[in-house]
Amino acid sequence: MPKRELILLALDASPILKLMEPALKAAGYQVAIVHDSSGLIKALAESTPSLVLIGEKFNGKNGFEEAEVMLDRFPTLPILLYAEKDTSNIAKAVLYSGLSGYIYPPLRTDDIVNAVKASLARARKLGDWLRREVKKTTSSLAEKAKISEAERAKLEAIFANTRDGVIILDENKQVVLINNTACQVFKVDESKAIGRLLLDVIAHPEVIALLSRADDQILKNHEIDFDGGKVFNTQLSPIPNVGFVLSLQDITYIREADRVKSEFINTVSHDLRSPLTAVLGYTELIGRVGELNEQQKDFMRRLEDAVKHITSLVNDLLDLSRMEAGFDTRRESVQLENILQQALTALDGQVKKKKIVVDAKIADIIPSVTANPIRIRQMMDNILENAIKYTPTHGTVEINLRSEDRQVIFNIIDTGPGIPVNEQSRIFEKFYRATNASDDIVGTGLGLAIVKSIVDSHNGRVWVESTIGVGSTFFVVLPAAE
Ligand code: ADP
C-alpha cells in the first residue's frame, strides 16, 4: 500500500478545524495538527509533510509571515492559506508571497479536499519538472567532464611527446609542467623539477639571463649552446593568467649547415679576391697604353663599376666570415656620437642628392661603449645607407642617439616603403632581400647580416619595427662600458 501523504494543519482550534481533519482523513490523507510556531517548526523538522494548511491568523501570529519563513527554508513546499474572508488584498498577498492558494468560508468538505488535491498536483508537476531538469544538467555535466578528461589526456600525451622542449612556468617562475625533451636537454628529473623555481632547477647562465628579462612582456628569443655541441633556439613568452612558456627547438643541424655554407663562402671569396684585384688593375691600365674611343671608355667604366660591385660583395662576405669565426677581437672605449657624426658627414652627398631631410637628435651625455670603432662605423653606415636608399626623394630620416639603464640606444626612423611583417625577421639573414626592395634599388642583401653580426659580437641587440606605407625604424642597443 503506497504511503499516505501527510497534510500539516497549522490552525487554531475552531469549527473549521473540526471539519477539515475528518474530511482530509476520509480522502485518504494522513493529518497532523500543530497549534503554535514552535510546534510547526518541530513538525517540519521531524516529518516531511506534502502540504501545509495555515490559518491567516495562527496562535496570535500573522499566517503570511509564518508561511514566508517556511518557504525560505522549503521553497517547493505547497502551502495553502485559510483566510477568514475573501478580499482582493488577500488574493494579492497570496500571489506575492508564493503560496499555492487560499481557501475561505463558507467551506464544504469537498472544497477543502479539492483545494488540497489541486495544490498537491501542481507541486508534484513542479517536482517532476525539477527532477527532470536536474537529471538533464547532471548528465550533460558528466558528459562534459568525460570529454574534458579525454581532451586532457590527449593534450598530456602531445605535451609529453613533442620533440621540442617545453617548460610551463607560473607567474613566480616555478615549474608547472616540463616535458621529456626539456628534461633530457637540462638533465633534470620531472618529479624533482615540478613546483620548484626554474632558477633552482636549471643552472644554465643563458637561461638565467633569459628569465631575468621575462617581465619585459615581449617574446624573447635566444640561441643557446649546450655541452656536446647542441644548439637550441630558446623562446620565453608570457601566457596570460598562467605565467610563461619556455620552448626549446633543436637547431643544431641549421647551425652546422650554416657553418659549412660559411666555410664555402669564405674559401670562394678568398680565391676571388686576387683575380678581381687583377681585373680592376688592368681596367685602370688599359687607358694608359693607348687612346680609347668614347664607346671603349664607356665600356671600361661599366666594367670597372661591375668589378667594384663584386669586390665590395666579396669584401662583405669576408668580413662576415671573419666576424662569425670570432676573429674580430679589437675592443676599445668608443664614443658613438663621434662615429655617428663622421658617418653622417660621409653620407652628406647622397642625402643632398635625394633632397632628404636628416634630423639627428644626439643626447648631451652618451656613455662610451667597449667596441671595435671600425665595425661600429660599418654598422652605422649600413643602417644609415639603407634608410637613405629606401627613403624616396624629399623624405625624412630621423636619428636618435641616447642612453638608458646603462645601455646606449641608437634608432633610425625613415619614411621609406616599410617592410612586410612576415619578412621583418628575415631581413637580417645573409642575401635576404625583402619583396619591398624593387629592382632599381641595388643591393646584395648582406648589409643587415653584417649589422647583426657586429651587434651580436658586441653583446647588443638589433631589431626593426616597420609599417608598410609609413616607414621603418631600426633599433640598435649596445651595453655601455663598465
Ligand atoms: P640590401 O643590400 O638589399 O639593402 P640589406 O641586408 O641591407 O640588403 O637589407 C635587407 C633587406 O631589408 C633589403 O633588401 C630591404 O628589402 C630591407 N630593408 C633594409 N633596410 C630597409 C629600410 N630602411 N626600409 C625598407 N626596407 C629595408
Coordinates of C-alpha atoms and ligand atoms in Angstrom, one line a residue:
M1 CA 0.0 0.0 0.0
P2 CA 1.5 3.4 -1.0
K3 CA 2.5 5.7 1.8
R4 CA -0.2 8.2 2.6
E5 CA 0.6 11.9 2.1
L6 CA 0.9 14.0 5.2
I7 CA -1.1 17.2 5.5
L8 CA 0.0 19.5 8.3
L9 CA -2.7 21.7 9.7
A10 CA -1.5 24.9 11.4
L11 CA -4.8 26.2 12.6
D12 CA -6.3 27.5 15.8
A13 CA -9.0 25.3 17.4
S14 CA -12.2 26.2 15.6
P15 CA -15.2 24.6 14.0
I16 CA -13.4 24.6 10.6
L17 CA -10.6 22.6 12.0
K18 CA -13.1 20.1 13.2
L19 CA -14.5 19.9 9.7
M20 CA -11.1 19.7 7.9
E21 CA -9.4 16.9 9.8
P22 CA -12.0 14.2 9.2
A23 CA -12.6 15.4 5.6
L24 CA -8.9 15.0 4.7
K25 CA -8.6 11.7 6.5
A26 CA -11.6 10.5 4.7
A27 CA -10.0 11.5 1.4
G28 CA -7.0 9.2 2.3
Y29 CA -4.5 11.7 3.7
Q30 CA -2.6 11.5 6.9
V31 CA -3.3 14.6 9.0
A32 CA -1.2 16.2 11.8
I33 CA -2.2 19.3 13.7
V34 CA 0.1 21.9 15.3
H35 CA -1.1 24.8 17.5
D36 CA 1.8 27.2 17.6
S37 CA 5.0 28.3 15.8
S38 CA 7.4 26.0 17.7
G39 CA 5.1 23.1 17.1
L40 CA 5.1 23.9 13.4
I41 CA 9.0 24.2 13.2
K42 CA 9.3 20.9 15.1
A43 CA 6.8 19.1 12.8
L44 CA 8.6 20.4 9.7
A45 CA 12.0 19.2 11.1
E46 CA 10.7 15.7 12.1
S47 CA 8.4 14.8 9.3
T48 CA 8.1 15.7 5.6
P49 CA 4.6 17.0 5.1
S50 CA 3.3 17.1 1.5
L51 CA 1.3 20.2 2.2
V52 CA 0.8 22.8 5.0
L53 CA -2.5 24.5 5.5
I54 CA -2.1 27.5 7.7
G55 CA -4.6 30.0 9.2
E56 CA -4.4 33.7 8.3
K57 CA -4.2 34.2 12.0
F58 CA -2.3 31.4 13.8
N59 CA -1.8 31.4 17.5
G60 CA -1.9 35.2 17.6
K61 CA 0.6 35.5 14.7
N62 CA 0.4 36.5 11.1
G63 CA -0.1 33.4 9.0
F64 CA 1.6 35.1 6.0
E65 CA 4.8 35.8 7.9
E66 CA 4.9 32.2 9.2
A67 CA 4.4 30.9 5.7
E68 CA 7.2 33.1 4.3
V69 CA 9.6 31.7 6.9
M70 CA 8.6 28.2 5.8
L71 CA 9.1 29.0 2.1
D72 CA 12.5 30.4 2.8
R73 CA 13.6 27.0 4.1
F74 CA 11.5 24.8 1.9
P75 CA 10.9 26.7 -1.4
T76 CA 8.9 23.9 -3.1
L77 CA 6.6 23.1 -0.2
P78 CA 3.0 23.7 -1.2
I79 CA 1.3 26.0 1.4
L80 CA -2.4 26.8 1.4
L81 CA -3.8 29.7 3.4
Y82 CA -7.1 29.6 5.3
A83 CA -8.4 33.1 5.1
E84 CA -11.2 34.4 7.2
K85 CA -12.8 36.0 4.2
D86 CA -12.1 36.6 0.6
T87 CA -10.7 40.1 -0.2
S88 CA -8.7 41.4 -3.1
N89 CA -5.9 42.2 -0.7
I90 CA -5.7 38.6 0.5
A91 CA -5.5 37.4 -3.2
K92 CA -2.7 39.8 -3.9
A93 CA -0.7 38.9 -0.8
V94 CA -1.1 35.2 -1.6
L95 CA 0.2 35.8 -5.1
Y96 CA 3.2 37.9 -4.0
S97 CA 4.3 35.5 -1.2
G98 CA 4.4 32.5 -3.4
L99 CA 1.7 30.4 -1.6
S100 CA -0.1 27.7 -3.5
G101 CA -3.5 29.3 -3.0
Y102 CA -6.1 30.1 -0.3
I103 CA -9.5 28.9 0.9
Y104 CA -12.1 30.8 2.7
P105 CA -15.6 30.2 4.2
P106 CA -18.2 29.2 3.6
L107 CA -16.5 25.8 3.0
R108 CA -17.8 22.4 2.2
T109 CA -15.7 19.4 2.8
D110 CA -15.4 18.9 -1.0
D111 CA -14.0 22.4 -1.3
I112 CA -11.3 21.6 1.3
V113 CA -10.3 18.3 -0.3
N114 CA -10.3 19.7 -3.9
A115 CA -8.1 22.7 -2.9
V116 CA -5.6 20.3 -1.2
K117 CA -5.7 17.9 -4.2
A118 CA -5.1 20.7 -6.7
S119 CA -2.2 22.2 -4.7
L120 CA -0.6 18.8 -4.4
A121 CA -1.0 18.0 -8.1
R122 CA 0.7 21.3 -9.0
A123 CA 3.5 20.7 -6.5
R124 CA 4.0 17.2 -8.0
K125 CA 4.3 18.6 -11.5
L126 CA 6.8 21.2 -10.4
G127 CA 8.8 18.5 -8.6
D128 CA 8.8 16.2 -11.6
W129 CA 10.0 19.0 -13.9
L130 CA 12.7 20.0 -11.4
R131 CA 13.9 16.4 -11.2
R132 CA 14.0 16.1 -15.0
E133 CA 16.0 19.3 -15.3
V134 CA 18.5 18.3 -12.6
K135 CA 18.9 14.9 -14.3
K136 CA 19.5 16.6 -17.7
T137 CA 22.0 19.0 -16.3
T138 CA 23.8 16.3 -14.3
S139 CA 24.1 14.0 -17.3
S140 CA 25.3 16.9 -19.6
L141 CA 27.9 17.8 -16.9
A142 CA 29.0 14.2 -16.7
E143 CA 29.3 14.1 -20.5
K144 CA 31.3 17.3 -20.5
A145 CA 33.6 16.0 -17.7
K146 CA 34.2 12.9 -19.8
I147 CA 35.1 14.9 -22.9
S148 CA 37.4 17.3 -21.0
E149 CA 39.1 14.3 -19.3
A150 CA 39.7 12.8 -22.8
E151 CA 41.0 16.1 -24.1
R152 CA 43.3 16.5 -21.1
A153 CA 44.8 13.0 -21.7
K154 CA 45.3 13.8 -25.4
L155 CA 47.0 17.2 -24.6
E156 CA 49.1 15.5 -21.9
A157 CA 50.3 12.9 -24.5
I158 CA 51.1 15.6 -27.1
F159 CA 52.9 17.7 -24.5
A160 CA 55.0 14.8 -23.1
N161 CA 56.0 13.6 -26.6
T162 CA 56.5 16.8 -28.5
R163 CA 60.0 16.9 -30.0
D164 CA 60.6 20.5 -28.8
G165 CA 61.4 21.0 -25.2
V166 CA 58.6 22.8 -23.3
I167 CA 58.5 24.1 -19.8
I168 CA 55.4 25.9 -18.4
L169 CA 56.1 28.3 -15.5
D170 CA 53.7 30.1 -13.2
E171 CA 53.9 33.8 -12.6
N172 CA 56.6 33.3 -9.9
K173 CA 58.6 31.3 -12.4
Q174 CA 58.0 28.0 -10.7
V175 CA 57.8 24.9 -12.9
V176 CA 54.2 23.8 -13.5
L177 CA 54.9 21.3 -16.4
I178 CA 58.1 20.1 -18.1
N179 CA 58.1 17.6 -20.9
N180 CA 60.5 14.8 -21.7
T181 CA 62.7 16.7 -24.2
A182 CA 63.2 19.6 -21.8
C183 CA 64.1 17.1 -19.0
Q184 CA 66.7 15.5 -21.3
V185 CA 68.2 18.8 -22.5
F186 CA 68.7 20.1 -19.0
K187 CA 69.4 16.7 -17.5
V188 CA 66.7 17.1 -14.8
D189 CA 64.1 14.8 -13.3
E190 CA 60.5 15.8 -13.9
S191 CA 59.3 14.8 -10.4
K192 CA 62.1 16.9 -8.8
A193 CA 61.5 19.9 -11.1
I194 CA 57.7 20.4 -10.6
G195 CA 56.8 23.1 -8.1
R196 CA 60.4 24.5 -7.8
L197 CA 61.8 27.8 -9.1
L198 CA 63.2 27.2 -12.5
L199 CA 66.4 29.0 -11.4
D200 CA 66.9 26.4 -8.7
V201 CA 66.4 23.6 -11.2
I202 CA 68.4 24.8 -14.2
A203 CA 71.8 26.5 -13.7
H204 CA 72.5 27.4 -17.3
P205 CA 73.7 31.0 -17.4
E206 CA 72.0 31.9 -20.6
V207 CA 68.6 30.5 -19.5
I208 CA 69.0 32.6 -16.3
A209 CA 69.7 35.7 -18.4
L210 CA 66.6 35.0 -20.5
L211 CA 64.5 34.6 -17.4
S212 CA 65.7 37.8 -15.9
R213 CA 64.2 39.6 -18.9
A214 CA 60.9 37.7 -18.6
D215 CA 58.9 40.6 -17.3
D216 CA 59.6 42.8 -20.4
Q217 CA 56.3 41.3 -21.7
I218 CA 57.7 40.6 -25.2
L219 CA 58.7 37.4 -26.8
K220 CA 62.3 36.7 -26.1
N221 CA 64.4 34.6 -28.5
H222 CA 67.9 33.2 -27.9
E223 CA 70.2 30.7 -29.4
I224 CA 71.7 28.7 -26.6
D225 CA 74.7 26.4 -26.9
F226 CA 74.8 23.3 -24.8
D227 CA 77.6 20.9 -23.9
G228 CA 78.2 18.4 -26.7
G229 CA 77.7 20.9 -29.5
K230 CA 73.8 21.0 -29.3
V231 CA 72.2 24.4 -30.1
F232 CA 68.7 25.3 -29.2
N233 CA 66.6 28.2 -30.2
T234 CA 65.0 29.1 -26.9
Q235 CA 61.9 31.3 -26.6
L236 CA 60.3 32.7 -23.5
S237 CA 56.8 34.1 -24.0
P238 CA 54.3 35.3 -21.5
I239 CA 50.9 33.4 -21.2
P240 CA 48.1 35.5 -19.7
N241 CA 46.7 34.1 -16.4
V242 CA 49.3 31.3 -16.3
G243 CA 52.8 32.7 -16.4
F244 CA 55.3 31.8 -19.1
V245 CA 56.3 29.1 -21.6
L246 CA 59.9 28.3 -22.3
S247 CA 60.3 26.4 -25.5
L248 CA 63.4 24.9 -26.9
Q249 CA 63.9 24.0 -30.6
D250 CA 66.9 21.9 -31.7
I251 CA 68.6 23.9 -34.4
T252 CA 72.0 22.1 -34.3
Y253 CA 71.5 20.9 -37.9
I254 CA 70.9 24.5 -39.0
R255 CA 74.0 25.8 -37.3
E256 CA 76.0 23.0 -38.9
A257 CA 74.6 23.8 -42.3
D258 CA 75.4 27.4 -41.7
R259 CA 79.0 26.6 -40.7
V260 CA 79.5 24.6 -43.9
K261 CA 78.0 27.3 -46.0
S262 CA 80.2 30.0 -44.4
E263 CA 83.3 27.9 -44.9
F264 CA 82.4 27.5 -48.6
I265 CA 81.7 31.2 -49.0
N266 CA 84.9 32.1 -47.2
T267 CA 87.0 29.9 -49.5
V268 CA 85.3 31.2 -52.6
S269 CA 85.5 34.8 -51.6
H270 CA 89.1 34.5 -50.7
D271 CA 90.0 32.9 -54.0
L272 CA 88.1 35.5 -55.9
R273 CA 89.9 38.4 -54.4
S274 CA 93.2 38.2 -56.3
P275 CA 91.7 37.8 -59.8
L276 CA 89.3 40.7 -59.0
T277 CA 92.2 42.9 -58.0
A278 CA 93.9 42.0 -61.2
V279 CA 90.9 42.8 -63.4
L280 CA 90.5 46.1 -61.6
G281 CA 94.2 46.9 -62.1
Y282 CA 94.1 46.1 -65.8
T283 CA 90.9 48.2 -66.4
E284 CA 92.8 51.2 -65.0
L285 CA 96.0 50.4 -67.0
I286 CA 94.3 49.8 -70.3
G287 CA 93.7 53.6 -70.9
R288 CA 97.4 54.3 -70.3
V289 CA 98.7 52.1 -73.1
G290 CA 96.7 53.6 -75.9
E291 CA 93.9 56.1 -76.7
L292 CA 90.4 54.6 -76.2
N293 CA 87.4 55.9 -78.2
E294 CA 84.3 57.1 -76.4
Q295 CA 82.5 53.8 -76.6
Q296 CA 85.5 51.9 -75.4
K297 CA 85.8 54.3 -72.5
D298 CA 82.1 53.8 -71.6
F299 CA 82.6 50.0 -71.7
M300 CA 85.6 50.3 -69.4
R301 CA 83.7 52.4 -66.9
R302 CA 80.9 49.9 -66.8
L303 CA 83.4 47.1 -66.4
E304 CA 85.1 49.0 -63.6
D305 CA 81.7 49.6 -61.8
A306 CA 80.8 45.9 -62.1
V307 CA 84.2 44.8 -60.7
K308 CA 83.9 47.2 -57.8
H309 CA 80.5 45.9 -57.0
I310 CA 81.7 42.3 -57.0
T311 CA 84.8 43.4 -54.9
S312 CA 82.6 45.0 -52.3
L313 CA 80.4 41.9 -52.2
V314 CA 83.4 39.7 -51.7
N315 CA 84.8 42.1 -49.0
D316 CA 81.4 42.0 -47.2
L317 CA 81.5 38.2 -47.3
L318 CA 85.0 38.0 -46.0
D319 CA 84.1 40.5 -43.2
L320 CA 81.1 38.3 -42.2
S321 CA 83.2 35.1 -42.1
R322 CA 85.9 36.8 -40.1
M323 CA 83.3 38.0 -37.6
E324 CA 81.5 34.7 -37.4
A325 CA 84.8 32.9 -36.9
G326 CA 85.4 35.2 -33.9
F327 CA 88.4 36.9 -35.3
D328 CA 87.0 40.4 -34.6
T329 CA 88.6 40.9 -31.2
R330 CA 89.7 44.5 -31.3
R331 CA 88.0 46.4 -28.4
E332 CA 88.5 49.9 -27.1
S333 CA 86.5 52.7 -25.5
V334 CA 84.3 54.3 -28.2
Q335 CA 82.0 57.3 -28.2
L336 CA 79.2 56.5 -30.6
E337 CA 78.3 60.2 -31.1
N338 CA 81.7 60.8 -32.8
I339 CA 81.3 57.9 -35.1
L340 CA 77.7 58.9 -35.9
Q341 CA 78.9 62.4 -36.9
Q342 CA 81.6 61.1 -39.1
A343 CA 79.1 58.6 -40.8
L344 CA 76.6 61.4 -41.4
T345 CA 79.3 63.7 -42.9
A346 CA 80.3 61.0 -45.3
L347 CA 76.7 60.4 -46.4
D348 CA 76.0 64.1 -46.9
G349 CA 76.4 63.8 -50.7
Q350 CA 73.7 61.1 -51.0
V351 CA 71.4 63.0 -48.7
K352 CA 71.7 66.2 -50.7
K353 CA 71.2 64.3 -54.0
K354 CA 67.9 62.9 -52.8
K355 CA 66.9 66.1 -51.0
I356 CA 66.3 64.1 -47.8
V357 CA 65.8 66.0 -44.5
V358 CA 68.0 64.4 -41.9
D359 CA 67.2 65.2 -38.2
A360 CA 69.9 63.9 -35.8
K361 CA 69.0 64.1 -32.1
I362 CA 72.0 63.3 -30.0
A363 CA 71.7 63.4 -26.2
D364 CA 74.2 65.5 -24.3
I365 CA 75.7 62.7 -22.3
I366 CA 76.3 59.4 -24.0
P367 CA 78.4 56.8 -22.1
S368 CA 81.2 55.1 -24.0
V369 CA 80.9 51.5 -25.3
T370 CA 83.6 48.9 -25.4
A371 CA 83.8 48.2 -29.1
N372 CA 85.7 48.0 -32.4
P373 CA 85.3 51.5 -33.9
I374 CA 85.7 50.3 -37.4
R375 CA 82.9 47.7 -37.0
I376 CA 80.6 50.3 -35.3
R377 CA 81.1 52.7 -38.2
Q378 CA 80.4 49.8 -40.6
M379 CA 77.2 49.0 -38.7
M380 CA 76.0 52.7 -38.7
D381 CA 76.9 53.1 -42.4
N382 CA 74.9 50.1 -43.4
I383 CA 71.7 51.2 -41.5
L384 CA 72.0 54.8 -42.5
E385 CA 72.7 54.0 -46.1
N386 CA 69.6 51.7 -46.2
A387 CA 67.5 54.5 -44.6
I388 CA 68.6 56.9 -47.3
K389 CA 68.5 54.3 -50.1
Y390 CA 64.9 53.2 -49.3
T391 CA 63.5 56.7 -48.5
P392 CA 62.1 58.4 -51.6
T393 CA 63.3 61.9 -52.7
H394 CA 62.2 64.7 -50.2
G395 CA 61.6 62.1 -47.5
T396 CA 62.9 62.4 -43.9
V397 CA 65.3 60.4 -41.8
E398 CA 65.3 60.9 -38.1
I399 CA 68.2 59.6 -36.0
N400 CA 68.2 59.3 -32.2
L401 CA 71.2 58.5 -30.0
R402 CA 70.6 58.4 -26.3
S403 CA 71.3 56.2 -23.2
E404 CA 69.1 54.5 -20.7
D405 CA 69.8 52.0 -17.9
R406 CA 73.5 51.6 -18.8
Q407 CA 72.6 51.0 -22.4
V408 CA 73.3 53.1 -25.5
I409 CA 70.3 53.2 -27.8
F410 CA 70.5 54.2 -31.5
N411 CA 67.5 54.3 -33.7
I412 CA 66.9 55.5 -37.3
I413 CA 63.4 56.3 -38.4
D414 CA 62.8 56.6 -42.1
T415 CA 59.9 57.3 -44.4
G416 CA 60.6 54.5 -46.8
P417 CA 58.2 51.9 -48.1
G418 CA 58.2 49.8 -44.9
I419 CA 58.9 46.1 -44.6
P420 CA 56.2 43.4 -44.7
V421 CA 55.6 42.0 -41.2
N422 CA 56.3 38.4 -42.2
E423 CA 59.7 39.4 -43.7
Q424 CA 60.9 41.6 -40.8
S425 CA 62.7 38.8 -39.0
R426 CA 64.3 37.5 -42.2
I427 CA 66.0 40.7 -43.4
F428 CA 68.9 40.1 -41.1
E429 CA 69.7 36.8 -42.9
K430 CA 72.5 36.7 -45.5
F431 CA 71.4 37.5 -49.0
Y432 CA 67.8 38.1 -48.0
R433 CA 66.2 41.0 -49.9
A434 CA 62.6 41.6 -48.9
T435 CA 59.8 41.9 -51.5
N436 CA 59.7 45.7 -50.9
A437 CA 63.2 46.1 -52.5
S438 CA 62.4 46.9 -56.1
D439 CA 64.9 46.1 -58.9
D440 CA 66.0 49.7 -59.3
I441 CA 67.3 49.8 -55.6
V442 CA 70.6 48.0 -55.9
G443 CA 71.8 45.8 -53.0
T444 CA 73.2 42.4 -52.1
G445 CA 71.2 41.5 -49.1
L446 CA 74.3 41.4 -47.0
G447 CA 74.3 44.8 -45.2
L448 CA 71.9 43.9 -42.4
A449 CA 73.5 40.4 -41.9
I450 CA 76.8 42.3 -41.3
V451 CA 74.9 44.7 -38.9
K452 CA 73.5 41.8 -36.9
S453 CA 76.9 40.1 -36.8
I454 CA 78.6 43.2 -35.5
V455 CA 75.8 44.0 -32.9
D456 CA 75.8 40.3 -31.7
S457 CA 79.6 40.3 -31.3
H458 CA 79.3 43.5 -29.1
N459 CA 76.6 41.8 -26.9
G460 CA 73.9 44.1 -28.2
R461 CA 70.5 43.7 -29.9
V462 CA 69.2 44.9 -33.2
W463 CA 65.6 44.8 -34.5
V464 CA 63.2 46.6 -36.8
E465 CA 59.7 48.0 -36.4
S466 CA 58.0 48.8 -39.6
T467 CA 54.7 49.7 -41.2
I468 CA 54.0 49.4 -44.9
G469 CA 53.5 52.8 -46.5
V470 CA 54.7 54.6 -43.4
G471 CA 58.4 53.7 -42.9
S472 CA 60.8 51.6 -40.8
T473 CA 62.6 52.2 -37.5
F474 CA 65.8 50.2 -36.9
F475 CA 66.9 49.9 -33.2
V476 CA 70.4 49.1 -32.0
V477 CA 71.0 48.7 -28.3
L478 CA 74.6 48.3 -27.0
P479 CA 75.7 47.9 -23.4
A480 CA 77.5 50.9 -22.0
A481 CA 81.2 50.4 -20.9
E482 CA 81.6 49.3 -17.2
Ligands
ADP1 P1 70.2 45.4 -49.3 O1 71.6 45.4 -49.9 O2 69.3 44.7 -50.2 O3 69.8 46.7 -48.9 P2 70.3 44.7 -46.5 O4 70.8 43.5 -45.9 O5 70.9 46.0 -46.1 O6 70.4 44.4 -48.1 O7 68.7 44.7 -46.3 C1 68.0 43.5 -46.5 C2 66.6 43.9 -47.0 O8 65.9 44.6 -45.9 C3 66.6 44.9 -48.1 O9 66.7 44.2 -49.3 C4 65.2 45.5 -48.0 O10 64.2 44.7 -48.5 C5 65.0 45.6 -46.5 N1 65.4 46.9 -45.9 C6 66.5 47.2 -45.2 N2 66.5 48.5 -44.8 C7 65.3 49.0 -45.1 C8 64.7 50.2 -45.0 N3 65.3 51.2 -44.3 N4 63.4 50.4 -45.5 C9 62.8 49.4 -46.1 N5 63.4 48.2 -46.3 C10 64.6 48.0 -45.9

